[in-house]
Short mmCIF file of N, CA, C and O in Angstrom, two decimals:
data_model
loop_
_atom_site.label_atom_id
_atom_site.label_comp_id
_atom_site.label_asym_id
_atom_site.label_seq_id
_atom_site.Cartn_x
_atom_site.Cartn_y
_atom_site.Cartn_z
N UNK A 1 85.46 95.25 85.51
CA UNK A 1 84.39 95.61 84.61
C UNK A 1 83.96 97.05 84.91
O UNK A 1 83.72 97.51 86.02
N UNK A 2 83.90 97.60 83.86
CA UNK A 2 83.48 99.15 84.11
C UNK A 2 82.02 99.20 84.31
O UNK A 2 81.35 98.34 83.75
N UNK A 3 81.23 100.38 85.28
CA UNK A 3 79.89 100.42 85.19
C UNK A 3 79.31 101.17 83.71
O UNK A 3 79.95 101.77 82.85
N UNK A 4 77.89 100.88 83.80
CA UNK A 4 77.30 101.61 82.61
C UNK A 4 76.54 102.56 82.94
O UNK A 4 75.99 102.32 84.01
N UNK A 5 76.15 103.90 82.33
CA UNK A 5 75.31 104.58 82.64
C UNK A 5 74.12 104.89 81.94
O UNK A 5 74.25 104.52 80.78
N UNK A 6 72.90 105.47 82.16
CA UNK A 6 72.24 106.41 81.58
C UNK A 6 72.06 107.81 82.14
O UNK A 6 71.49 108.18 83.17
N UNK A 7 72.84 108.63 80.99
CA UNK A 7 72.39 109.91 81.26
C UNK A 7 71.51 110.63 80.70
O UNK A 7 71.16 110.44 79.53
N UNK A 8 71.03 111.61 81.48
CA UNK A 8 69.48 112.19 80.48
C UNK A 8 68.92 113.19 80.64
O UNK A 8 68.64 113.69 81.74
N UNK A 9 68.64 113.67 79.43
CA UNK A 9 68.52 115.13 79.54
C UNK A 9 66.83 115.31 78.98
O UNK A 9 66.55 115.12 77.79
N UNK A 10 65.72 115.71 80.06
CA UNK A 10 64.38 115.61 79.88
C UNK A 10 63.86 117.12 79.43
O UNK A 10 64.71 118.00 79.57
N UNK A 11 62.97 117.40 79.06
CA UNK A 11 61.72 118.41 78.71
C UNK A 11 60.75 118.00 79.27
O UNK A 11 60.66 116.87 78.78
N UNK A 12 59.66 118.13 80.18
CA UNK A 12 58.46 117.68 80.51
C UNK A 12 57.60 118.50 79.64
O UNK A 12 57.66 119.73 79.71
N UNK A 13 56.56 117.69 78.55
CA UNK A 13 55.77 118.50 78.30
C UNK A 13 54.29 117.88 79.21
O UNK A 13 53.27 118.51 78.95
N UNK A 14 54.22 117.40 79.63
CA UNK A 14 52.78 116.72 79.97
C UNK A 14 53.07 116.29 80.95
O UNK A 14 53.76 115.27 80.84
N UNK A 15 52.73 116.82 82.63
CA UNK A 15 53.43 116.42 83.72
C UNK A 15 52.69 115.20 84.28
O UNK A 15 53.46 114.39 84.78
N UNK A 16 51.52 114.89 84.32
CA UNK A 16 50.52 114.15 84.65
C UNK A 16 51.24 112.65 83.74
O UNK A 16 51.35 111.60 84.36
N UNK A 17 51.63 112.73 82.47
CA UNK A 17 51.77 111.57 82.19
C UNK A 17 53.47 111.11 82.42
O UNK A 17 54.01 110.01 82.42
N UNK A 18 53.96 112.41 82.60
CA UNK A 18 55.80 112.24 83.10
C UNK A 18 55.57 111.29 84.24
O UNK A 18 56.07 110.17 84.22
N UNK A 19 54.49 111.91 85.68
CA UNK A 19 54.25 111.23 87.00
C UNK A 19 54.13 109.71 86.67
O UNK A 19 54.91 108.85 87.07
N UNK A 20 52.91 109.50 85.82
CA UNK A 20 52.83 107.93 85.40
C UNK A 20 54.66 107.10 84.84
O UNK A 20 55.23 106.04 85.12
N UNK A 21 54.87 107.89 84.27
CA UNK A 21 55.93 106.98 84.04
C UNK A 21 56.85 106.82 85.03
O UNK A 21 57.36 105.72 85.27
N UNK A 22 57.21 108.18 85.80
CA UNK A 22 58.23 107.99 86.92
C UNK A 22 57.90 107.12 88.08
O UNK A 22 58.86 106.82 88.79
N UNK A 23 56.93 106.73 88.35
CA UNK A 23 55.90 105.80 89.40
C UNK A 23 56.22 104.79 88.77
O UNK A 23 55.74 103.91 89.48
N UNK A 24 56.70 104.27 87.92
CA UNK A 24 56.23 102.91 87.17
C UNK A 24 57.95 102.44 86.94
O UNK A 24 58.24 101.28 87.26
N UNK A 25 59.20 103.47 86.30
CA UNK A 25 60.13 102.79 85.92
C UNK A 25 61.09 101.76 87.02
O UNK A 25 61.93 100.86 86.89
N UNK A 26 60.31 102.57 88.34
CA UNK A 26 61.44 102.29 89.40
C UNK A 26 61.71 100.66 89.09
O UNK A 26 62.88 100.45 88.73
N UNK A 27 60.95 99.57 89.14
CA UNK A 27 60.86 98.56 89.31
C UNK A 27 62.00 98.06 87.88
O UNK A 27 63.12 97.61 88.12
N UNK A 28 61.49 98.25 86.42
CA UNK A 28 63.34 97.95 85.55
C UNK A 28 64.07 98.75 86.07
O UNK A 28 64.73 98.68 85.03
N UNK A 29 64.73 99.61 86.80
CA UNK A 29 65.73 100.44 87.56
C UNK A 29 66.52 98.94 88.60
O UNK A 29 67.65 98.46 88.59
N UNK A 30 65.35 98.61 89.36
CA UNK A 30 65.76 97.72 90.21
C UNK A 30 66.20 96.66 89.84
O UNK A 30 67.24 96.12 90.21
N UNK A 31 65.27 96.20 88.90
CA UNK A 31 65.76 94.67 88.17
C UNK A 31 67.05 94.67 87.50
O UNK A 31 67.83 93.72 87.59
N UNK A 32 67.27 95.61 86.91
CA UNK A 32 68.64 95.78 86.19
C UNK A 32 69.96 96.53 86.90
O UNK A 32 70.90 97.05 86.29
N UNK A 33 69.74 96.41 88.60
CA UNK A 33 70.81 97.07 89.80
C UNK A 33 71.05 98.71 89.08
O UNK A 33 72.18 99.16 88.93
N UNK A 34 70.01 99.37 88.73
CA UNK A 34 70.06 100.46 88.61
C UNK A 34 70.06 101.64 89.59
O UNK A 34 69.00 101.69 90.21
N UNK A 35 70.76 102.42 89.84
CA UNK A 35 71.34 103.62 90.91
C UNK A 35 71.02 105.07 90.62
O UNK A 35 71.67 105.69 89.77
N UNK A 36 70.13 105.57 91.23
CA UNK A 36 70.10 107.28 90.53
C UNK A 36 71.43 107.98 91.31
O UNK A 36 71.60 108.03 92.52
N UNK A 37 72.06 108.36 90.54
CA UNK A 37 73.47 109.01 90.60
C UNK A 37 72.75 110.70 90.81
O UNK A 37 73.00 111.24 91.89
N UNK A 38 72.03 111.35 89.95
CA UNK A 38 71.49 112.30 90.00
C UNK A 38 70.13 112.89 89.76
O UNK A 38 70.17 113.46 88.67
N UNK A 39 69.40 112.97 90.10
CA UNK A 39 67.95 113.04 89.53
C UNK A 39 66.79 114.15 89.89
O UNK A 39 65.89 114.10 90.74
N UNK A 40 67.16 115.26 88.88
CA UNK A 40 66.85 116.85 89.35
C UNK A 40 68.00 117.28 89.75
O UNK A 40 69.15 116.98 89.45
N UNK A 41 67.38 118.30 90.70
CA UNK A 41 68.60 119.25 91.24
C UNK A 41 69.02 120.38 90.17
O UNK A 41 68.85 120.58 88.96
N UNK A 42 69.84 121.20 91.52
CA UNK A 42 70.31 122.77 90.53
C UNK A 42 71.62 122.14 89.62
O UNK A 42 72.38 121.19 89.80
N UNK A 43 71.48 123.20 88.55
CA UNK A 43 72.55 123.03 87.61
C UNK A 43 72.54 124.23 87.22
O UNK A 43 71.78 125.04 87.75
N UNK A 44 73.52 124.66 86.06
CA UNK A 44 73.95 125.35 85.65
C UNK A 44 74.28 124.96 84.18
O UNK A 44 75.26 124.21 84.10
N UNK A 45 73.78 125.25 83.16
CA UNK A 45 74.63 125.17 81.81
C UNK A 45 75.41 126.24 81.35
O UNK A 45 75.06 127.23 80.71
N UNK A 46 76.84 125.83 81.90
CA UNK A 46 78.15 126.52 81.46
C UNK A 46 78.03 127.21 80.10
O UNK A 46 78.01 128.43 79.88
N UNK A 47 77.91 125.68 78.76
CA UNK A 47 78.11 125.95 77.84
C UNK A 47 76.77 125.19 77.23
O UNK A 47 75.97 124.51 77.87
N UNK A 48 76.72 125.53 75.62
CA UNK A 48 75.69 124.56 74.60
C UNK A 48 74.39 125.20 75.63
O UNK A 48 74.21 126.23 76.27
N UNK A 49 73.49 123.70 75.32
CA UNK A 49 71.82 123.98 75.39
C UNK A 49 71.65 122.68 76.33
O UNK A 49 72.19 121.57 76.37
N UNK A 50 70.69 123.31 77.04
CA UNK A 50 70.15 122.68 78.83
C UNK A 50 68.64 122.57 78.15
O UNK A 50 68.08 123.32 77.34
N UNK A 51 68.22 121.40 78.77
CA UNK A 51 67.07 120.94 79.58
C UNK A 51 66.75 121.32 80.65
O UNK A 51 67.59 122.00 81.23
N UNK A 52 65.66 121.09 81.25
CA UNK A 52 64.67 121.44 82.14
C UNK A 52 65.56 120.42 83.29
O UNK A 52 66.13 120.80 84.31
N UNK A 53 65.47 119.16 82.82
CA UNK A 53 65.58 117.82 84.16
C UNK A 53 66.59 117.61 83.36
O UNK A 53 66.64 117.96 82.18
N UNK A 54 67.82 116.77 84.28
CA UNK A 54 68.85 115.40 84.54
C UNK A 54 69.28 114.77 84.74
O UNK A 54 70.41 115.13 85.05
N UNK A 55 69.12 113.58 84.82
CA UNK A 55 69.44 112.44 85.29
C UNK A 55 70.78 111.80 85.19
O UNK A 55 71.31 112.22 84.16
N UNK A 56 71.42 111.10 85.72
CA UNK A 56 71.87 110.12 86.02
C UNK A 56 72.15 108.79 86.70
O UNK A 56 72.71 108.72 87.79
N UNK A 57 71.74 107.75 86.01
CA UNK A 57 71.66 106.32 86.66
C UNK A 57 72.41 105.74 86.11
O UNK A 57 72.58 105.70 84.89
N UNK A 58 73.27 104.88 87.36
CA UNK A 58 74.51 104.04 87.06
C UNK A 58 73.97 102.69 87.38
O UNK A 58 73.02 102.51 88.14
N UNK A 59 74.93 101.30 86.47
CA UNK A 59 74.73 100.21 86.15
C UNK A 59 75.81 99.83 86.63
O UNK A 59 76.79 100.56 86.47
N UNK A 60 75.97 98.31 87.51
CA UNK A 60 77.09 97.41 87.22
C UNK A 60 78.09 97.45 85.89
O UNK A 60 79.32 97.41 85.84
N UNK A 61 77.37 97.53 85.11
CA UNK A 61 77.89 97.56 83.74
C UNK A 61 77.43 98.13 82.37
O UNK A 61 76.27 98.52 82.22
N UNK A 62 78.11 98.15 81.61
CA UNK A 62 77.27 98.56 80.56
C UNK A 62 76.47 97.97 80.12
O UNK A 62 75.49 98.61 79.75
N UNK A 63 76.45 96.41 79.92
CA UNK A 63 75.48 95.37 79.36
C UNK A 63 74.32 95.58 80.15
O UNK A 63 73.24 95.63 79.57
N UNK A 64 74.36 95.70 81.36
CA UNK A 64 73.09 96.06 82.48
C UNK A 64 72.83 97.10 82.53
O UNK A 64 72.01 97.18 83.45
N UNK A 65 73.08 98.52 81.90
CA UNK A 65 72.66 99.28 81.42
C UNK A 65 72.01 99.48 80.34
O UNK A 65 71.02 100.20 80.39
N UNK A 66 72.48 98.79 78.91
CA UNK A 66 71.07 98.61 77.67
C UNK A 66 70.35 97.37 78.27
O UNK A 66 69.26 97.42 77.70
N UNK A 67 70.34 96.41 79.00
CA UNK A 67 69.40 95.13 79.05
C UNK A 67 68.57 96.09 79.74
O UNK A 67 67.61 95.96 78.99
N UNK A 68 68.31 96.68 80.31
CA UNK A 68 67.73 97.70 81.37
C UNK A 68 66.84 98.44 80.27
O UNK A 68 65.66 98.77 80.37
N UNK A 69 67.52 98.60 79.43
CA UNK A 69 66.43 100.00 78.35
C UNK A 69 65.57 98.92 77.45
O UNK A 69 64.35 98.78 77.32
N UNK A 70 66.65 98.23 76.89
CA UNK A 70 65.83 97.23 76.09
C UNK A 70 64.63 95.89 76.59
O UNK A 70 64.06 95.01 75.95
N UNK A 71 64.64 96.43 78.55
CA UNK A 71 63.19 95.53 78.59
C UNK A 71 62.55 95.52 78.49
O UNK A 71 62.27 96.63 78.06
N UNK A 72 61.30 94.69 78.59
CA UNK A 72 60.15 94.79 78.65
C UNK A 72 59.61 95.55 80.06
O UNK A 72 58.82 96.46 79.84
N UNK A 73 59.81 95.39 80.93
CA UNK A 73 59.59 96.01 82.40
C UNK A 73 59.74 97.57 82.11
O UNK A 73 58.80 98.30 82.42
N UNK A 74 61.13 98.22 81.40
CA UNK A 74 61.40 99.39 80.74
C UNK A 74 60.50 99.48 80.04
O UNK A 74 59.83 100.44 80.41
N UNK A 75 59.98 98.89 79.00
CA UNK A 75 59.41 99.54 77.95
C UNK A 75 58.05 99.69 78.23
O UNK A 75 57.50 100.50 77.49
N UNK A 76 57.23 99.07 79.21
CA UNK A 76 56.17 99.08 79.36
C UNK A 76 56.04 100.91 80.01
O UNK A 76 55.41 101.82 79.47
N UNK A 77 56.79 100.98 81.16
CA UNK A 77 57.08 101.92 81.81
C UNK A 77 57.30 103.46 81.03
O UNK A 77 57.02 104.61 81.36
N UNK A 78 57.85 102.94 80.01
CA UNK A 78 58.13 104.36 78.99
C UNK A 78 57.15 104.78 78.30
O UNK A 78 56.82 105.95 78.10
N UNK A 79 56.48 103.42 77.78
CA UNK A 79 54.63 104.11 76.83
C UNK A 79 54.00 104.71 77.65
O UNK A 79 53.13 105.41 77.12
N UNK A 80 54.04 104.81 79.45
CA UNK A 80 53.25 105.68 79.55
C UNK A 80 53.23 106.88 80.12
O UNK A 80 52.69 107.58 80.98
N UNK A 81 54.35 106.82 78.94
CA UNK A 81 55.15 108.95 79.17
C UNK A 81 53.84 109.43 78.21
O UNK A 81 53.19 110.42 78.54
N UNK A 82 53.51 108.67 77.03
CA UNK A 82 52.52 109.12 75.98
C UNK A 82 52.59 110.44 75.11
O UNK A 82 51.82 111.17 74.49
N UNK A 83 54.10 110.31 75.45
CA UNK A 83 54.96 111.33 74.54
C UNK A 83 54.94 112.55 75.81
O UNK A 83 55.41 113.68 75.74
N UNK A 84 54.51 112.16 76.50
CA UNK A 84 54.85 113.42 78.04
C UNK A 84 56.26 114.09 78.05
O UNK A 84 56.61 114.70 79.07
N UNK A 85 57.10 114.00 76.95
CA UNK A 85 58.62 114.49 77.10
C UNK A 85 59.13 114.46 76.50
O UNK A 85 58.99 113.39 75.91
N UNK A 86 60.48 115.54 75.72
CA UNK A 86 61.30 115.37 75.17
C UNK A 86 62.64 114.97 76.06
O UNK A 86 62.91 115.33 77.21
N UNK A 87 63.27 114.25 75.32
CA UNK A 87 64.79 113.31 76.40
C UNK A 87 65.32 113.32 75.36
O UNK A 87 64.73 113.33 74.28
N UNK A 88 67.03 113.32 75.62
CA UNK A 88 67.97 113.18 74.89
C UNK A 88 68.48 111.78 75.68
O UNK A 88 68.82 112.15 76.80
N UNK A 89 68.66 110.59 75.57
CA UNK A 89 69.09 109.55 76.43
C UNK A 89 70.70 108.97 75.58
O UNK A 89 70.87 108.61 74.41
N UNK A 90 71.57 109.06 76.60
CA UNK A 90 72.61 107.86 76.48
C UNK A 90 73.00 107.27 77.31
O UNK A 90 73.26 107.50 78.49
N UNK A 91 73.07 106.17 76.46
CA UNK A 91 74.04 104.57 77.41
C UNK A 91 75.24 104.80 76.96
O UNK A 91 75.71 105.01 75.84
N UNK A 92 75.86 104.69 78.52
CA UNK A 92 77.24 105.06 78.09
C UNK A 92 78.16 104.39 78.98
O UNK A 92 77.84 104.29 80.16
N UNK A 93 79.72 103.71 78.38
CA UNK A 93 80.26 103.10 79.48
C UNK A 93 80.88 103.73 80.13
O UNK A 93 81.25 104.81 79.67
N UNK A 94 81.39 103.24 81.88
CA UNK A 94 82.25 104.27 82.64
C UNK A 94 83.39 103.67 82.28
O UNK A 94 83.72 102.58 81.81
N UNK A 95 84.23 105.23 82.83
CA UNK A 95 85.88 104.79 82.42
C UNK A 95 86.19 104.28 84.02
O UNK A 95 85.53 104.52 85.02
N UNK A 96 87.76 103.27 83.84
CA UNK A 96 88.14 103.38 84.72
C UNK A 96 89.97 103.22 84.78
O UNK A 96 90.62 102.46 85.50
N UNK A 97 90.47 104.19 83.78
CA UNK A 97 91.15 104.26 83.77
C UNK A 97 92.28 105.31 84.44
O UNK A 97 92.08 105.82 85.54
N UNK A 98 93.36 105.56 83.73
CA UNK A 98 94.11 106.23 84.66
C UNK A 98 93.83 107.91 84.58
O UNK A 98 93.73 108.61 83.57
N UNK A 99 93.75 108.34 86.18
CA UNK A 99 92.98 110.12 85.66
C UNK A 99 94.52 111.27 85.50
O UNK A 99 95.71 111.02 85.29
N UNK A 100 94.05 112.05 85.63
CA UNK A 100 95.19 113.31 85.39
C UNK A 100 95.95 113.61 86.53
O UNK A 100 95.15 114.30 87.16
N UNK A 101 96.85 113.56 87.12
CA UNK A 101 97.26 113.98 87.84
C UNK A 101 97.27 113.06 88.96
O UNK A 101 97.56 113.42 90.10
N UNK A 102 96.95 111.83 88.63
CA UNK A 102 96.81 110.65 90.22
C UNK A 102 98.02 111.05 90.64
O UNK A 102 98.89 111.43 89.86
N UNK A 103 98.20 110.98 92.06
CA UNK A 103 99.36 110.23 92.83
C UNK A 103 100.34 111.03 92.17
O UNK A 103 101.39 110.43 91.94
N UNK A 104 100.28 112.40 91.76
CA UNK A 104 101.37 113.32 91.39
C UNK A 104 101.53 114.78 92.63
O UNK A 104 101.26 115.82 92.04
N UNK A 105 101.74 114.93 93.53
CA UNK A 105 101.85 115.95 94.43
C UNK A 105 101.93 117.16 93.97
O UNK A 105 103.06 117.20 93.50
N UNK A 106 101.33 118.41 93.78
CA UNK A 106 101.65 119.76 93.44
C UNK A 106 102.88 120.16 93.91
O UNK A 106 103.41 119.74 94.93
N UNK A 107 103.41 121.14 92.99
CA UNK A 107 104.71 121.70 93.03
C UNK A 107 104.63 122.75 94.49
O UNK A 107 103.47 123.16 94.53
N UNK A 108 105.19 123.15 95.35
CA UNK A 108 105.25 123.92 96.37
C UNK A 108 105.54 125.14 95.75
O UNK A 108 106.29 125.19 94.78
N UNK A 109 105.08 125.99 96.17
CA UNK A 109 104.82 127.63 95.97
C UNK A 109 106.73 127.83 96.20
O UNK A 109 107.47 127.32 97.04
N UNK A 110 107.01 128.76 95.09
CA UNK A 110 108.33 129.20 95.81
C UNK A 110 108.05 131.14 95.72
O UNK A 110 107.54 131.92 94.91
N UNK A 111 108.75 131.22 97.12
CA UNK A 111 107.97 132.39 97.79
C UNK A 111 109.38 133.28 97.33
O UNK A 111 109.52 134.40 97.82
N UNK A 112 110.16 132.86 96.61
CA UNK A 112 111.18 133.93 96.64
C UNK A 112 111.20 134.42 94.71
O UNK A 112 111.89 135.24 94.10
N UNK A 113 110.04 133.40 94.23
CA UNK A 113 109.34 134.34 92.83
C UNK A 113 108.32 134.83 93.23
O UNK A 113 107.66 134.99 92.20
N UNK A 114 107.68 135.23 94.16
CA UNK A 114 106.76 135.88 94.71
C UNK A 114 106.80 137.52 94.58
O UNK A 114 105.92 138.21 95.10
#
Protein backbone atom coordinates (compact mmCIF):
# COMPACT_ATOMS: atom_id res chain seq x y z
CA UNK A 1 0.00 0.00 0.00
CA UNK A 2 1.38 3.29 -0.93
CA UNK A 3 1.48 6.20 1.76
CA UNK A 4 -0.65 9.38 1.38
CA UNK A 5 0.34 12.79 1.73
CA UNK A 6 -0.54 16.34 2.46
CA UNK A 7 1.36 18.89 0.95
CA UNK A 8 1.02 22.60 1.62
CA UNK A 9 1.72 25.60 0.64
CA UNK A 10 0.61 28.47 3.46
CA UNK A 11 0.39 32.49 3.53
CA UNK A 12 -0.06 33.54 7.15
CA UNK A 13 -2.19 36.41 7.20
CA UNK A 14 -3.23 36.56 10.92
CA UNK A 15 -0.52 34.95 13.06
CA UNK A 16 -2.35 34.88 16.40
CA UNK A 17 -5.11 32.85 14.81
CA UNK A 18 -2.48 30.56 12.48
CA UNK A 19 -0.95 29.78 16.44
CA UNK A 20 -4.58 28.68 17.46
CA UNK A 21 -4.88 26.39 14.81
CA UNK A 22 -1.35 24.93 14.83
CA UNK A 23 -1.82 24.14 18.77
CA UNK A 24 -4.97 22.40 18.07
CA UNK A 25 -4.38 20.18 14.67
CA UNK A 26 -1.71 18.09 16.26
CA UNK A 27 -4.21 15.75 17.86
CA UNK A 28 -6.24 14.72 13.92
CA UNK A 29 -2.41 14.51 12.79
CA UNK A 30 -2.14 11.81 15.45
CA UNK A 31 -5.38 10.11 15.14
CA UNK A 32 -4.98 9.62 11.53
CA UNK A 33 -0.82 8.26 12.02
CA UNK A 34 0.04 11.52 10.58
CA UNK A 35 4.04 12.43 10.17
CA UNK A 36 5.44 15.98 9.51
CA UNK A 37 7.84 15.11 6.70
CA UNK A 38 8.58 18.92 6.51
CA UNK A 39 7.30 21.81 8.32
CA UNK A 40 8.99 25.34 7.64
CA UNK A 41 12.42 25.50 6.89
CA UNK A 42 14.68 27.18 4.08
CA UNK A 43 13.65 26.73 0.57
CA UNK A 44 14.19 28.05 -2.45
CA UNK A 45 11.65 28.50 -5.39
CA UNK A 46 13.58 27.36 -8.43
CA UNK A 47 10.69 27.92 -10.59
CA UNK A 48 6.63 29.27 -10.64
CA UNK A 49 5.32 31.07 -7.33
CA UNK A 50 6.32 30.28 -3.50
CA UNK A 51 4.60 30.74 -0.35
CA UNK A 52 5.76 31.96 2.77
CA UNK A 53 5.40 28.20 4.73
CA UNK A 54 5.53 24.28 3.62
CA UNK A 55 4.54 21.54 4.74
CA UNK A 56 4.64 18.12 4.37
CA UNK A 57 2.77 15.31 6.23
CA UNK A 58 2.82 11.75 5.36
CA UNK A 59 0.00 9.04 5.92
CA UNK A 60 0.04 5.23 6.00
CA UNK A 61 -2.02 5.75 3.12
CA UNK A 62 -3.91 7.70 1.09
CA UNK A 63 -7.34 6.80 2.59
CA UNK A 64 -5.68 8.00 6.01
CA UNK A 65 -4.69 10.90 4.50
CA UNK A 66 -8.36 12.40 3.32
CA UNK A 67 -10.10 10.54 6.54
CA UNK A 68 -7.61 12.86 8.31
CA UNK A 69 -8.88 16.16 6.41
CA UNK A 70 -12.34 15.10 6.26
CA UNK A 71 -12.63 14.87 10.25
CA UNK A 72 -14.22 16.23 12.58
CA UNK A 73 -11.08 16.48 15.02
CA UNK A 74 -9.53 18.25 11.55
CA UNK A 75 -12.20 20.35 10.99
CA UNK A 76 -12.75 21.68 14.25
CA UNK A 77 -8.99 22.55 14.30
CA UNK A 78 -9.13 24.41 10.90
CA UNK A 79 -12.17 26.99 11.90
CA UNK A 80 -9.87 28.30 14.09
CA UNK A 81 -7.46 29.59 11.44
CA UNK A 82 -10.64 32.21 11.05
CA UNK A 83 -9.38 32.66 7.71
CA UNK A 84 -5.73 33.34 9.38
CA UNK A 85 -4.28 32.00 5.87
CA UNK A 86 -4.06 31.46 2.51
CA UNK A 87 -3.04 27.44 1.68
CA UNK A 88 -2.93 25.73 -1.40
CA UNK A 89 -3.55 21.96 0.10
CA UNK A 90 -3.12 18.50 -1.65
CA UNK A 91 -3.85 14.95 -0.87
CA UNK A 92 -1.82 13.12 -2.73
CA UNK A 93 -0.82 9.42 -3.17
CA UNK A 94 2.89 8.20 -2.81
CA UNK A 95 4.47 6.34 -5.57
CA UNK A 96 6.15 3.29 -5.08
CA UNK A 97 7.18 2.29 -8.02
CA UNK A 98 10.14 1.63 -10.09
CA UNK A 99 12.69 4.92 -10.00
CA UNK A 100 15.26 5.93 -12.75
CA UNK A 101 18.20 4.48 -12.75
CA UNK A 102 17.72 1.71 -9.73
CA UNK A 103 20.32 -0.89 -9.58
CA UNK A 104 21.92 0.48 -12.92
CA UNK A 105 25.81 1.31 -12.14
CA UNK A 106 27.29 4.48 -13.95
CA UNK A 107 29.34 4.08 -16.94
CA UNK A 108 33.22 4.49 -15.85
CA UNK A 109 34.96 7.58 -17.09
CA UNK A 110 37.16 6.56 -20.08
CA UNK A 111 40.29 8.60 -19.62
CA UNK A 112 41.66 8.00 -23.06
CA UNK A 113 38.49 10.46 -24.47
CA UNK A 114 39.71 12.73 -22.03
Amino acid sequence: MTRGYWIVRVDVRDAEAYKDYAASNGAAFAEFGGRFLVRGGRFEAVTGTARARNVVIEFASYDDALACWKSDSYQVARAKQKNGADADILIIEGYDGEQPNVGIAPEPANPASE
